[in-house]
Amino acid sequence: MTTLDPHAAMQLSDAAVSIELETPDMTLNIGPQHPSTHGVLRLVAKVDGERVNSVEPVIGYMHRGYEKLAEVRTYPQITALVNRIDWVSGFANEVPFVGAIEKLLDIEVPERAQYIRLILTEMARIATHLVFTSSYPLELGASTPLMHVMREREHVLELLESVTGGRFHPNFNRVGGVKPAAGGGSTMKKQSQDLPAGFLAATEETMQNVLDVCDDADRLVTGNELFLARTVGVGVIPAAKALEYGVTGPNLRASGVKFDLRKVESLLPYDRFDFEIPVGLNGDCFDRYLVRLQEIRQSVAIIRQAIATIPAGPLRAKVPRILKVPPGEVYVRGENPKGEMGYYVISEGGRIPYRVKIRSASYSNISILPWILEGALIPDLVAILGSLDFVLGDVDR
Amino acid sequence: MARIISMARRIIAPIHRLLPFTGLRTGMWLTLKTLFKKPVTVNYPIEKETPVPRARGVIALDTDACTVCMLCARECPDWCIYIEGHKQEEPPAKEGGRVRTRATLDRFDIDYALCMYCGICVEVCPFDALFWSPDYEYSEFAISDMLHDKDRLTDWLATVPDPPGLERQ
């Protein structure tokens, strides 16, 4: 029987430890057809086991060329196109675009039209954030909130439809106001497209339901142990990094930067209403969720104040029938539910713009993905992607 | 009553949180509560929802009002309206008067496979020939059947509702 020399044994165990398995990074394509990427975003991830070493987002699968298309379409036609950029909040996309043309034409929008725009924009914001509140827990494995929150979102969309005629693509804004009449002929011209009867009462009821469903979401999701475990401290974006990457909207505010275009510069009379900007503390996924939930409540407050004080008056300023915009260039931005939505419109005179540059919120928001996903775990990757709340149509345009 | 409930919630909720499986219990409790409620969804082919009067479902055409001015076809963002017409000579109104010509509509097709339901055609029509109808049941098996011709567009006219009353200003 040979006994193992202790010294040799030591060397042997050292040798065993020092043998490292060659584990090259695996390249994993997440998407473009993957449910957690919200559409056709492709992430080329270099993964080491469960850990993501680097991520390269590949975008453009949904490029529809709206900027180029805008060069061969008249201004009223582009209004119908722009609400397809971020289709979850169609109404909020139109307002900055018509605002840009109104600035070029130097038109004052009537008060009532401004209030109608504001109410419907806030409804679009509520609908968008309700989509987030329902789908984000689903991505983390909870399916009950989806059903309950989506139900109220449908009611908000019904209200939008009763005014504009479209649930997703309202096409209700016109240069100088809102859609004035159903048609241009002599009989239909008299019918104005003002708010339909019973709209204000129905809004009041729906807003109460929205607040109730926010409380439901609070009970179901906000305090849920599993949800907290998946989101608290995950995907932290420090305020400085968020500003560097040009992140805007609720994602920026969750990082603690109190920047909201509704307060800074707005086309709509937000300064007349009393509301707060919810701000997060840590900038993690949980804060991004909380900020959006609070924003729903603030939007409800704005809508309630607006329907209480909506003035009477005309719906549209005097605008020539064939819209010719004088030469000039202008950049107008507005607070889309996803962040800053801006249009840089260059006109050389005539019915068609020379160039329209669209600054969409989601495009800038996902530019932080390579930085934020470096070193994250794969399950966290889903949580982080969901919390940024981007729409691929808004990314690719 | 509502106040008592909300107070109870405020007091009980924090205690409730300390117990194990709270998330599971709150979720299942809500599921149980709504299990016996009337469903909010509609069993589509059997029951139907009525769309709002302003809903943009399908475009109806009034051929008598149309003067073949082509404004709708020109303003359409995706050029899904096809119009053909010809000038028809009509006898003069008075003896020895001038021979009048009248534009007659031969073809008016809307390709609903292309249409993006923006409503610009309805809006620009200067003679009230186009109307929105909230009817939506015209899906087809073949994409070529989505092209509605003059007769089919006229049939939709029966489904055009009266405009809704307006909110008092």
Coordinates of C-alpha atoms in Angstrom, one line a residue:
Chain A
M1 CA 0.0 0.0 0.0
T2 CA 1.6 3.2 -1.0
T3 CA 0.8 6.3 0.9
L4 CA 0.5 9.5 -1.0
D5 CA 3.2 11.9 -0.2
P6 CA 1.5 15.0 1.4
H7 CA 3.7 17.3 -0.7
A8 CA 2.8 15.6 -3.9
A9 CA -0.9 15.6 -3.0
M10 CA -0.7 19.3 -2.5
Q11 CA 0.8 19.7 -5.9
L12 CA -1.8 17.4 -7.4
S13 CA -4.7 19.4 -6.0
D14 CA -3.0 22.6 -7.1
A15 CA -2.8 21.2 -10.6
A16 CA -6.5 20.2 -10.5
V17 CA -7.5 23.7 -9.6
S18 CA -5.3 25.4 -12.1
I19 CA -6.9 23.5 -15.0
E20 CA -9.5 25.9 -16.3
L21 CA -12.0 24.7 -18.8
E22 CA -11.8 26.7 -22.0
T23 CA -15.2 28.4 -22.1
P24 CA -15.4 30.8 -25.0
D25 CA -18.2 33.3 -25.0
M26 CA -21.3 32.1 -26.7
T27 CA -23.0 34.5 -29.1
L28 CA -26.7 34.4 -28.5
N29 CA -29.1 36.1 -30.8
I30 CA -32.1 37.3 -28.9
G31 CA -34.8 38.3 -31.4
P32 CA -35.8 39.6 -33.8
Q33 CA -38.7 37.3 -33.2
H34 CA -38.6 37.0 -29.5
P35 CA -41.5 38.0 -27.3
S36 CA -39.5 39.8 -24.7
T37 CA -37.9 42.3 -27.1
H38 CA -41.3 44.0 -27.8
G39 CA -41.2 43.4 -31.5
V40 CA -38.4 43.1 -33.9
L41 CA -35.4 44.3 -31.9
R42 CA -32.4 41.9 -32.2
L43 CA -29.9 41.7 -29.5
V44 CA -26.6 40.1 -30.3
A45 CA -25.5 39.0 -26.8
K46 CA -22.1 37.6 -25.9
V47 CA -23.0 35.4 -23.0
D48 CA -20.7 33.6 -20.5
G49 CA -23.2 31.1 -19.0
E50 CA -25.9 33.2 -17.5
R51 CA -24.0 36.4 -17.6
V52 CA -24.1 38.8 -20.5
N53 CA -20.7 40.2 -21.4
S54 CA -21.7 42.5 -24.1
V55 CA -24.8 43.3 -26.1
E56 CA -25.1 44.9 -29.5
P57 CA -28.7 45.9 -30.4
V58 CA -29.5 45.6 -34.1
I59 CA -32.3 47.8 -35.2
G60 CA -34.0 48.6 -38.5
Y61 CA -36.2 45.6 -39.0
M62 CA -39.2 47.8 -38.8
H63 CA -37.9 50.8 -40.7
R64 CA -40.8 52.2 -42.7
G65 CA -39.0 55.4 -43.9
Y66 CA -41.4 57.9 -42.5
E67 CA -38.9 60.7 -42.8
K68 CA -38.4 60.0 -46.5
L69 CA -42.1 59.5 -47.0
A70 CA -42.7 62.9 -45.4
E71 CA -40.7 64.5 -48.3
V72 CA -43.3 63.5 -50.8
R73 CA -46.5 64.0 -48.8
T74 CA -48.5 67.1 -48.0
Y75 CA -48.7 68.3 -44.4
P76 CA -52.2 67.0 -43.7
Q77 CA -51.1 63.6 -45.1
I78 CA -48.1 63.5 -42.8
T79 CA -50.3 64.1 -39.8
A80 CA -52.0 60.8 -40.7
L81 CA -48.5 59.1 -40.9
V82 CA -47.0 60.4 -37.7
N83 CA -49.5 58.8 -35.4
R84 CA -48.2 55.4 -36.7
I85 CA -44.7 56.1 -35.4
D86 CA -45.4 55.2 -31.8
W87 CA -48.7 53.5 -32.2
V88 CA -49.3 52.9 -28.5
S89 CA -49.7 56.7 -28.0
G90 CA -50.8 57.9 -31.5
F91 CA -52.4 61.1 -30.4
A92 CA -49.4 62.4 -28.5
N93 CA -47.3 62.1 -31.7
E94 CA -49.5 64.4 -33.7
V95 CA -49.5 67.3 -31.4
P96 CA -45.8 68.3 -31.8
F97 CA -46.0 67.9 -35.6
V98 CA -49.0 70.2 -36.1
G99 CA -47.4 72.4 -33.5
A100 CA -44.3 72.8 -35.7
I101 CA -46.4 73.8 -38.7
E102 CA -48.4 76.2 -36.7
K103 CA -45.2 77.8 -35.6
L104 CA -44.0 78.1 -39.2
L105 CA -47.4 79.6 -40.2
D106 CA -47.6 81.7 -37.0
I107 CA -51.1 80.5 -36.2
E108 CA -52.7 80.9 -32.8
V109 CA -54.7 77.8 -31.8
P110 CA -58.1 78.5 -30.2
E111 CA -58.4 77.8 -26.5
R112 CA -60.9 75.0 -26.7
A113 CA -58.9 73.1 -29.3
Q114 CA -55.9 73.3 -27.0
Y115 CA -57.9 71.9 -24.1
I116 CA -59.2 69.1 -26.3
R117 CA -55.7 68.3 -27.5
L118 CA -54.5 68.3 -23.9
I119 CA -57.2 66.0 -22.6
L120 CA -56.7 63.5 -25.4
T121 CA -52.9 63.6 -25.1
E122 CA -53.2 62.8 -21.4
M123 CA -55.6 60.0 -22.3
A124 CA -53.0 58.6 -24.7
R125 CA -50.4 58.8 -21.9
I126 CA -52.7 56.9 -19.5
A127 CA -53.4 54.3 -22.2
T128 CA -49.6 53.9 -22.8
H129 CA -48.7 53.6 -19.2
L130 CA -51.5 51.2 -18.6
V131 CA -50.0 49.0 -21.3
F132 CA -46.7 49.1 -19.5
T133 CA -48.3 48.4 -16.1
S134 CA -50.1 45.4 -17.5
S135 CA -47.4 44.0 -19.7
Y136 CA -44.3 44.5 -17.5
P137 CA -45.5 42.2 -14.8
L138 CA -46.4 39.7 -17.5
E139 CA -42.8 39.7 -18.6
L140 CA -41.7 38.9 -15.1
G141 CA -44.2 36.1 -14.9
A142 CA -47.4 37.6 -13.5
S143 CA -50.5 37.3 -15.7
T144 CA -53.3 38.5 -13.5
P145 CA -52.4 42.3 -13.8
L146 CA -52.5 42.0 -17.5
M147 CA -56.2 41.2 -17.6
H148 CA -57.2 43.8 -15.0
V149 CA -55.2 46.7 -16.2
M150 CA -55.9 46.1 -19.9
R151 CA -59.6 46.3 -19.2
E152 CA -59.4 49.9 -18.1
R153 CA -57.1 50.8 -20.9
E154 CA -59.7 49.6 -23.3
H155 CA -62.2 52.0 -21.7
V156 CA -59.8 54.9 -22.2
L157 CA -59.4 53.9 -25.8
E158 CA -63.1 53.8 -26.2
L159 CA -63.2 57.4 -25.0
L160 CA -60.5 58.4 -27.5
E161 CA -62.5 56.6 -30.3
S162 CA -65.8 58.3 -29.4
V163 CA -64.1 61.7 -30.1
T164 CA -61.6 61.0 -32.9
G165 CA -63.1 57.9 -34.6
G166 CA -60.0 55.8 -34.1
R167 CA -58.7 53.9 -31.2
F168 CA -55.0 53.8 -32.2
H169 CA -54.7 56.3 -35.1
P170 CA -56.8 59.3 -34.2
N171 CA -55.7 61.6 -37.0
F172 CA -57.7 64.3 -35.2
N173 CA -55.3 67.2 -35.1
R174 CA -55.3 69.7 -37.9
V175 CA -53.1 72.7 -38.4
G176 CA -54.8 75.4 -36.4
G177 CA -56.9 73.3 -34.2
V178 CA -58.7 69.9 -34.2
K179 CA -60.7 68.2 -37.0
P180 CA -63.5 70.7 -37.6
A181 CA -66.1 68.8 -39.4
A182 CA -66.9 65.4 -40.9
G183 CA -66.7 66.7 -44.4
G184 CA -66.0 69.6 -46.6
G185 CA -69.4 69.8 -48.3
S186 CA -72.1 72.4 -47.5
T187 CA -74.3 70.1 -45.3
M188 CA -71.5 68.3 -43.4
K189 CA -69.5 71.4 -42.8
K190 CA -72.1 72.5 -40.3
Q191 CA -71.6 69.5 -38.2
S192 CA -68.7 70.2 -36.0
Q193 CA -66.5 67.5 -34.5
D194 CA -66.7 68.8 -31.0
L195 CA -66.7 66.5 -28.0
P196 CA -69.7 64.1 -28.3
A197 CA -72.5 64.4 -25.8
G198 CA -71.8 62.5 -22.6
F199 CA -68.1 62.6 -23.1
L200 CA -67.2 64.6 -20.0
A201 CA -69.4 62.4 -17.7
A202 CA -68.0 59.2 -19.2
T203 CA -64.4 60.6 -18.8
E204 CA -65.1 61.3 -15.1
E205 CA -66.3 57.7 -14.6
T206 CA -63.4 56.2 -16.5
M207 CA -60.9 58.3 -14.6
Q208 CA -62.2 56.9 -11.3
N209 CA -61.9 53.4 -12.7
V210 CA -58.3 54.1 -13.8
L211 CA -57.5 55.3 -10.3
D212 CA -59.1 52.1 -8.9
V213 CA -57.1 49.9 -11.3
C214 CA -53.9 51.7 -10.3
D215 CA -54.7 50.8 -6.7
D216 CA -55.3 47.3 -7.9
A217 CA -51.9 47.3 -9.6
D218 CA -50.4 48.7 -6.4
R219 CA -51.8 45.8 -4.4
L220 CA -51.0 43.1 -6.9
V221 CA -47.7 44.2 -8.3
T222 CA -46.0 47.0 -6.3
G223 CA -45.7 45.0 -3.0
N224 CA -45.3 41.6 -4.5
E225 CA -42.3 39.9 -3.2
L226 CA -41.4 38.2 -6.5
F227 CA -41.8 41.5 -8.4
L228 CA -39.6 43.3 -5.9
A229 CA -36.9 40.6 -6.1
R230 CA -36.8 40.9 -9.9
T231 CA -36.8 44.7 -10.1
V232 CA -35.3 46.4 -7.1
G233 CA -31.6 47.2 -7.8
V234 CA -31.7 45.7 -11.3
G235 CA -30.7 47.8 -14.2
V236 CA -29.7 50.9 -12.4
I237 CA -29.2 54.0 -14.6
P238 CA -27.4 56.8 -12.7
A239 CA -28.7 60.3 -13.5
A240 CA -25.4 61.3 -15.2
K241 CA -25.4 58.2 -17.5
A242 CA -29.0 58.8 -18.4
L243 CA -28.3 62.4 -19.4
E244 CA -25.2 61.3 -21.4
Y245 CA -27.2 58.8 -23.5
G246 CA -30.0 61.2 -24.1
V247 CA -32.6 59.1 -22.2
T248 CA -35.8 61.1 -21.7
G249 CA -39.3 60.6 -20.3
P250 CA -40.2 58.4 -17.4
N251 CA -36.8 56.6 -17.8
L252 CA -35.0 59.8 -17.1
R253 CA -37.2 60.8 -14.3
A254 CA -36.8 57.4 -12.6
S255 CA -33.1 58.2 -12.4
G256 CA -34.0 61.3 -10.3
V257 CA -33.8 64.1 -12.9
K258 CA -36.8 66.3 -12.7
F259 CA -37.2 67.0 -16.4
D260 CA -40.6 67.1 -18.0
L261 CA -41.3 69.0 -21.1
R262 CA -44.8 69.6 -20.0
K263 CA -43.3 71.9 -17.3
V264 CA -40.4 73.2 -19.3
E265 CA -41.8 74.2 -22.7
S266 CA -45.1 73.1 -23.9
L267 CA -47.5 73.7 -26.8
L268 CA -50.4 72.9 -24.6
P269 CA -51.5 75.0 -21.6
Y270 CA -50.1 72.7 -18.9
D271 CA -49.0 75.7 -16.8
R272 CA -52.7 76.2 -15.9
F273 CA -53.0 72.9 -14.1
D274 CA -51.7 71.7 -10.8
F275 CA -49.7 68.5 -11.1
E276 CA -46.5 67.0 -9.9
I277 CA -43.6 65.3 -11.7
P278 CA -43.0 62.0 -10.1
V279 CA -39.3 61.3 -9.7
G280 CA -37.5 58.1 -8.8
L281 CA -34.6 57.7 -6.4
N282 CA -32.4 54.9 -7.6
G283 CA -33.1 54.6 -11.3
D284 CA -33.7 50.9 -11.2
C285 CA -36.4 48.9 -12.9
F286 CA -38.7 49.3 -9.9
D287 CA -38.4 53.1 -10.0
R288 CA -39.2 53.1 -13.7
Y289 CA -42.3 51.1 -12.9
L290 CA -43.3 53.3 -10.0
V291 CA -42.8 56.6 -11.9
R292 CA -45.1 55.4 -14.6
L293 CA -47.8 54.3 -12.2
Q294 CA -47.6 57.7 -10.5
E295 CA -47.8 59.5 -13.9
I296 CA -51.1 57.8 -14.5
R297 CA -52.4 59.4 -11.3
Q298 CA -51.0 62.8 -12.3
S299 CA -52.6 62.5 -15.7
V300 CA -55.9 61.7 -14.2
A301 CA -55.6 64.9 -12.0
I302 CA -54.8 67.0 -15.1
I303 CA -57.7 65.6 -17.1
R304 CA -60.1 66.2 -14.2
Q305 CA -59.0 69.8 -13.9
A306 CA -59.2 70.3 -17.7
I307 CA -62.7 69.0 -18.1
A308 CA -63.8 71.2 -15.2
T309 CA -62.4 74.3 -16.8
I310 CA -62.7 73.6 -20.6
P311 CA -63.6 76.9 -22.3
A312 CA -66.2 77.3 -25.0
G313 CA -65.2 78.7 -28.4
P314 CA -64.2 77.7 -31.9
L315 CA -62.3 74.5 -32.7
R316 CA -60.0 75.7 -35.4
A317 CA -58.3 78.9 -36.4
K318 CA -58.7 80.3 -39.9
V319 CA -56.4 78.3 -42.1
P320 CA -56.3 78.4 -46.0
R321 CA -57.8 75.3 -47.6
I322 CA -54.7 74.5 -49.5
L323 CA -52.0 74.7 -46.9
K324 CA -48.8 76.4 -48.1
V325 CA -46.2 76.8 -45.5
P326 CA -43.7 79.7 -45.8
P327 CA -40.0 78.8 -46.0
G328 CA -38.2 78.3 -42.7
E329 CA -37.1 75.7 -40.3
V330 CA -38.3 74.9 -36.8
Y331 CA -37.9 72.3 -34.1
V332 CA -40.8 71.6 -31.9
R333 CA -40.9 69.0 -29.2
G334 CA -43.4 67.6 -26.8
E335 CA -43.6 65.2 -24.0
N336 CA -44.6 61.9 -25.5
P337 CA -45.5 59.2 -22.9
K338 CA -42.2 57.6 -23.8
G339 CA -40.1 60.7 -23.7
E340 CA -39.2 63.7 -25.9
M341 CA -40.8 63.5 -29.3
G342 CA -39.5 66.2 -31.6
Y343 CA -40.0 67.2 -35.2
Y344 CA -37.5 69.3 -37.1
V345 CA -39.4 70.6 -40.1
I346 CA -37.7 72.4 -43.0
S347 CA -40.0 74.1 -45.4
E348 CA -39.0 75.7 -48.7
G349 CA -42.5 76.9 -49.3
G350 CA -45.3 75.0 -50.9
R351 CA -47.5 72.1 -49.8
I352 CA -44.7 69.6 -49.1
P353 CA -41.9 69.9 -46.5
Y354 CA -38.3 69.8 -47.7
R355 CA -37.3 67.6 -44.8
V356 CA -38.8 66.3 -41.6
K357 CA -36.4 64.9 -39.0
I358 CA -38.1 62.9 -36.3
R359 CA -36.5 62.7 -32.9
S360 CA -38.3 59.8 -31.3
A361 CA -38.0 58.9 -27.7
S362 CA -37.6 55.2 -27.8
Y363 CA -34.6 55.4 -30.2
S364 CA -32.6 57.5 -27.8
N365 CA -33.9 55.5 -24.8
I366 CA -32.6 52.1 -26.1
S367 CA -29.2 53.6 -27.0
I368 CA -28.3 53.0 -23.4
L369 CA -28.9 49.2 -23.8
P370 CA -25.2 48.1 -24.5
W371 CA -24.1 50.0 -21.4
I372 CA -26.9 48.9 -19.1
L373 CA -26.9 45.2 -20.1
E374 CA -23.1 44.7 -19.7
G375 CA -22.7 42.2 -16.9
A376 CA -26.4 41.6 -16.4
L377 CA -27.9 38.2 -16.0
I378 CA -30.1 36.9 -18.8
P379 CA -33.3 36.9 -16.6
D380 CA -32.4 40.5 -15.7
L381 CA -32.1 41.3 -19.4
V382 CA -35.8 40.7 -19.8
A383 CA -36.6 42.8 -16.8
I384 CA -34.4 45.7 -18.0
L385 CA -35.7 45.6 -21.6
G386 CA -39.3 45.6 -20.3
S387 CA -38.7 48.5 -17.9
L388 CA -37.4 50.8 -20.6
D389 CA -40.8 50.5 -22.3
F390 CA -39.9 51.1 -25.9
V391 CA -41.9 50.6 -29.0
L392 CA -40.1 49.3 -32.1
G393 CA -42.0 51.5 -34.4
D394 CA -40.8 54.5 -32.5
V395 CA -37.2 53.2 -32.7
D396 CA -37.1 52.4 -36.4
R397 CA -39.6 54.9 -37.8
Chain B
M1 CA -69.1 52.5 3.7
A2 CA -66.5 53.1 1.1
R3 CA -64.6 55.2 3.6
I4 CA -64.7 52.4 6.2
I5 CA -63.4 50.0 3.7
S6 CA -60.6 52.3 2.6
M7 CA -59.6 52.9 6.3
A8 CA -59.6 49.2 6.9
R9 CA -57.4 48.7 3.9
R10 CA -55.0 51.3 5.1
I11 CA -54.7 49.7 8.6
I12 CA -54.9 46.0 7.5
A13 CA -52.7 46.2 4.5
P14 CA -49.3 46.7 6.3
I15 CA -50.1 43.8 8.6
H16 CA -51.2 41.8 5.7
R17 CA -47.8 42.4 4.1
L18 CA -45.9 40.7 6.9
L19 CA -47.6 37.4 6.4
P20 CA -46.1 34.8 4.1
F21 CA -47.2 34.3 0.5
T22 CA -48.9 37.7 0.4
G23 CA -48.4 38.3 -3.2
L24 CA -49.8 34.9 -4.1
R25 CA -52.8 35.4 -1.9
T26 CA -53.7 38.9 -3.1
G27 CA -53.4 37.7 -6.7
M28 CA -55.5 34.6 -6.2
W29 CA -58.1 36.6 -4.1
L30 CA -58.6 39.0 -7.0
T31 CA -58.9 36.1 -9.4
L32 CA -61.5 34.5 -7.1
K33 CA -63.5 37.8 -6.8
T34 CA -63.7 38.4 -10.5
L35 CA -64.4 34.8 -11.3
F36 CA -68.1 35.2 -10.6
K37 CA -68.5 38.6 -12.2
K38 CA -70.0 39.2 -15.6
P39 CA -67.2 39.0 -18.2
V40 CA -66.2 42.3 -19.8
T41 CA -65.3 40.6 -23.0
V42 CA -67.8 39.9 -25.8
N43 CA -68.2 36.5 -27.5
Y44 CA -67.8 38.0 -30.9
P45 CA -69.7 36.2 -33.6
I46 CA -72.6 35.6 -31.3
E47 CA -72.8 38.9 -29.5
K48 CA -71.6 42.1 -31.0
E49 CA -70.5 45.5 -29.8
T50 CA -71.9 48.6 -31.3
P51 CA -69.1 50.9 -32.5
V52 CA -69.3 54.6 -31.7
P53 CA -71.0 56.7 -34.4
R54 CA -67.7 58.4 -35.3
A55 CA -65.8 55.1 -35.7
R56 CA -64.0 54.9 -39.0
G57 CA -65.1 51.6 -40.3
V58 CA -65.8 51.8 -44.0
I59 CA -66.3 54.6 -46.5
A60 CA -69.7 54.9 -48.1
L61 CA -70.2 56.7 -51.5
D62 CA -73.1 58.7 -52.7
T63 CA -72.8 58.4 -56.5
D64 CA -75.4 61.1 -57.1
A65 CA -73.4 63.7 -55.2
C66 CA -70.0 62.8 -56.8
T67 CA -68.9 65.1 -59.6
V68 CA -65.7 63.2 -60.5
C69 CA -63.5 66.0 -59.3
M70 CA -60.8 63.6 -58.2
L71 CA -59.9 65.6 -55.1
C72 CA -60.2 62.5 -52.9
A73 CA -58.0 60.4 -55.2
R74 CA -55.4 63.1 -55.3
E75 CA -55.3 63.8 -51.5
C76 CA -55.3 60.1 -50.5
P77 CA -51.9 59.4 -48.9
D78 CA -51.5 55.9 -50.3
W79 CA -53.5 56.4 -53.5
C80 CA -56.0 53.7 -52.9
I81 CA -58.9 55.4 -54.7
Y82 CA -59.4 54.7 -58.4
I83 CA -61.8 57.0 -60.3
E84 CA -62.7 57.0 -63.9
G85 CA -65.3 59.2 -65.6
H86 CA -66.3 60.7 -68.8
K87 CA -67.9 63.8 -70.1
Q88 CA -71.5 63.2 -71.3
E89 CA -73.2 65.7 -73.5
E90 CA -76.7 66.6 -72.6
P91 CA -79.3 68.4 -74.7
P92 CA -79.5 72.2 -74.0
A93 CA -82.0 73.3 -71.4
K94 CA -83.7 75.8 -73.8
E95 CA -84.3 75.5 -77.5
G96 CA -81.2 76.7 -79.3
G97 CA -79.1 76.8 -76.2
R98 CA -75.6 75.6 -75.6
V99 CA -75.0 71.8 -75.4
R100 CA -74.1 71.1 -71.8
T101 CA -71.6 68.5 -70.6
R102 CA -71.8 66.6 -67.4
A103 CA -69.2 64.5 -65.8
T104 CA -70.4 61.0 -65.2
L105 CA -68.8 58.5 -62.9
D106 CA -67.8 55.2 -64.5
R107 CA -65.6 53.7 -61.9
F108 CA -65.1 54.5 -58.2
D109 CA -63.0 51.8 -56.4
I110 CA -61.5 52.0 -52.9
D111 CA -58.9 49.4 -52.2
Y112 CA -59.4 48.6 -48.5
A113 CA -56.3 46.4 -48.5
L114 CA -54.3 49.7 -49.0
C115 CA -56.5 52.2 -47.2
M116 CA -55.1 53.5 -43.9
Y117 CA -58.3 54.9 -42.7
C118 CA -57.1 58.4 -42.2
G119 CA -60.3 60.0 -43.5
I120 CA -58.7 62.6 -45.6
C121 CA -60.9 61.7 -48.6
V122 CA -64.1 62.2 -46.6
E123 CA -62.7 65.5 -45.3
V124 CA -61.7 67.0 -48.6
C125 CA -64.9 66.0 -50.6
P126 CA -66.5 69.3 -51.4
F127 CA -69.9 67.8 -52.4
D128 CA -70.6 65.4 -49.5
A129 CA -70.3 62.3 -51.5
L130 CA -68.2 60.3 -49.0
F131 CA -69.2 59.3 -45.5
W132 CA -67.8 57.3 -42.7
S133 CA -69.7 54.3 -41.6
P134 CA -68.8 52.4 -38.4
D135 CA -69.5 49.0 -40.1
Y136 CA -66.5 46.8 -39.9
E137 CA -67.6 43.3 -41.1
Y138 CA -66.1 43.1 -44.6
S139 CA -63.1 40.8 -44.2
E140 CA -62.4 38.6 -47.2
F141 CA -60.6 35.4 -48.0
A142 CA -58.9 36.9 -51.1
I143 CA -57.1 40.2 -51.0
S144 CA -58.5 41.1 -54.4
D145 CA -62.0 41.1 -52.9
M146 CA -61.0 44.0 -50.6
L147 CA -61.4 46.3 -53.6
H148 CA -64.9 47.7 -53.2
D149 CA -66.5 49.0 -56.4
K150 CA -69.0 51.7 -56.9
D151 CA -72.0 49.5 -56.1
R152 CA -70.6 48.0 -53.0
L153 CA -69.5 51.5 -51.7
T154 CA -73.1 52.7 -52.3
D155 CA -74.5 49.8 -50.3
W156 CA -72.6 51.0 -47.3
L157 CA -74.6 54.3 -47.4
A158 CA -77.4 52.5 -45.5
T159 CA -75.1 51.9 -42.5
V160 CA -74.1 55.6 -42.1
P161 CA -75.4 56.7 -38.7
D162 CA -76.6 60.2 -37.7
P163 CA -73.7 62.2 -36.2
P164 CA -73.7 62.1 -32.4
G165 CA -75.0 64.9 -30.3
L166 CA -72.4 67.4 -29.1
E167 CA -71.3 68.3 -25.6
R168 CA -72.8 71.6 -24.5
Q169 CA -70.2 74.4 -24.7

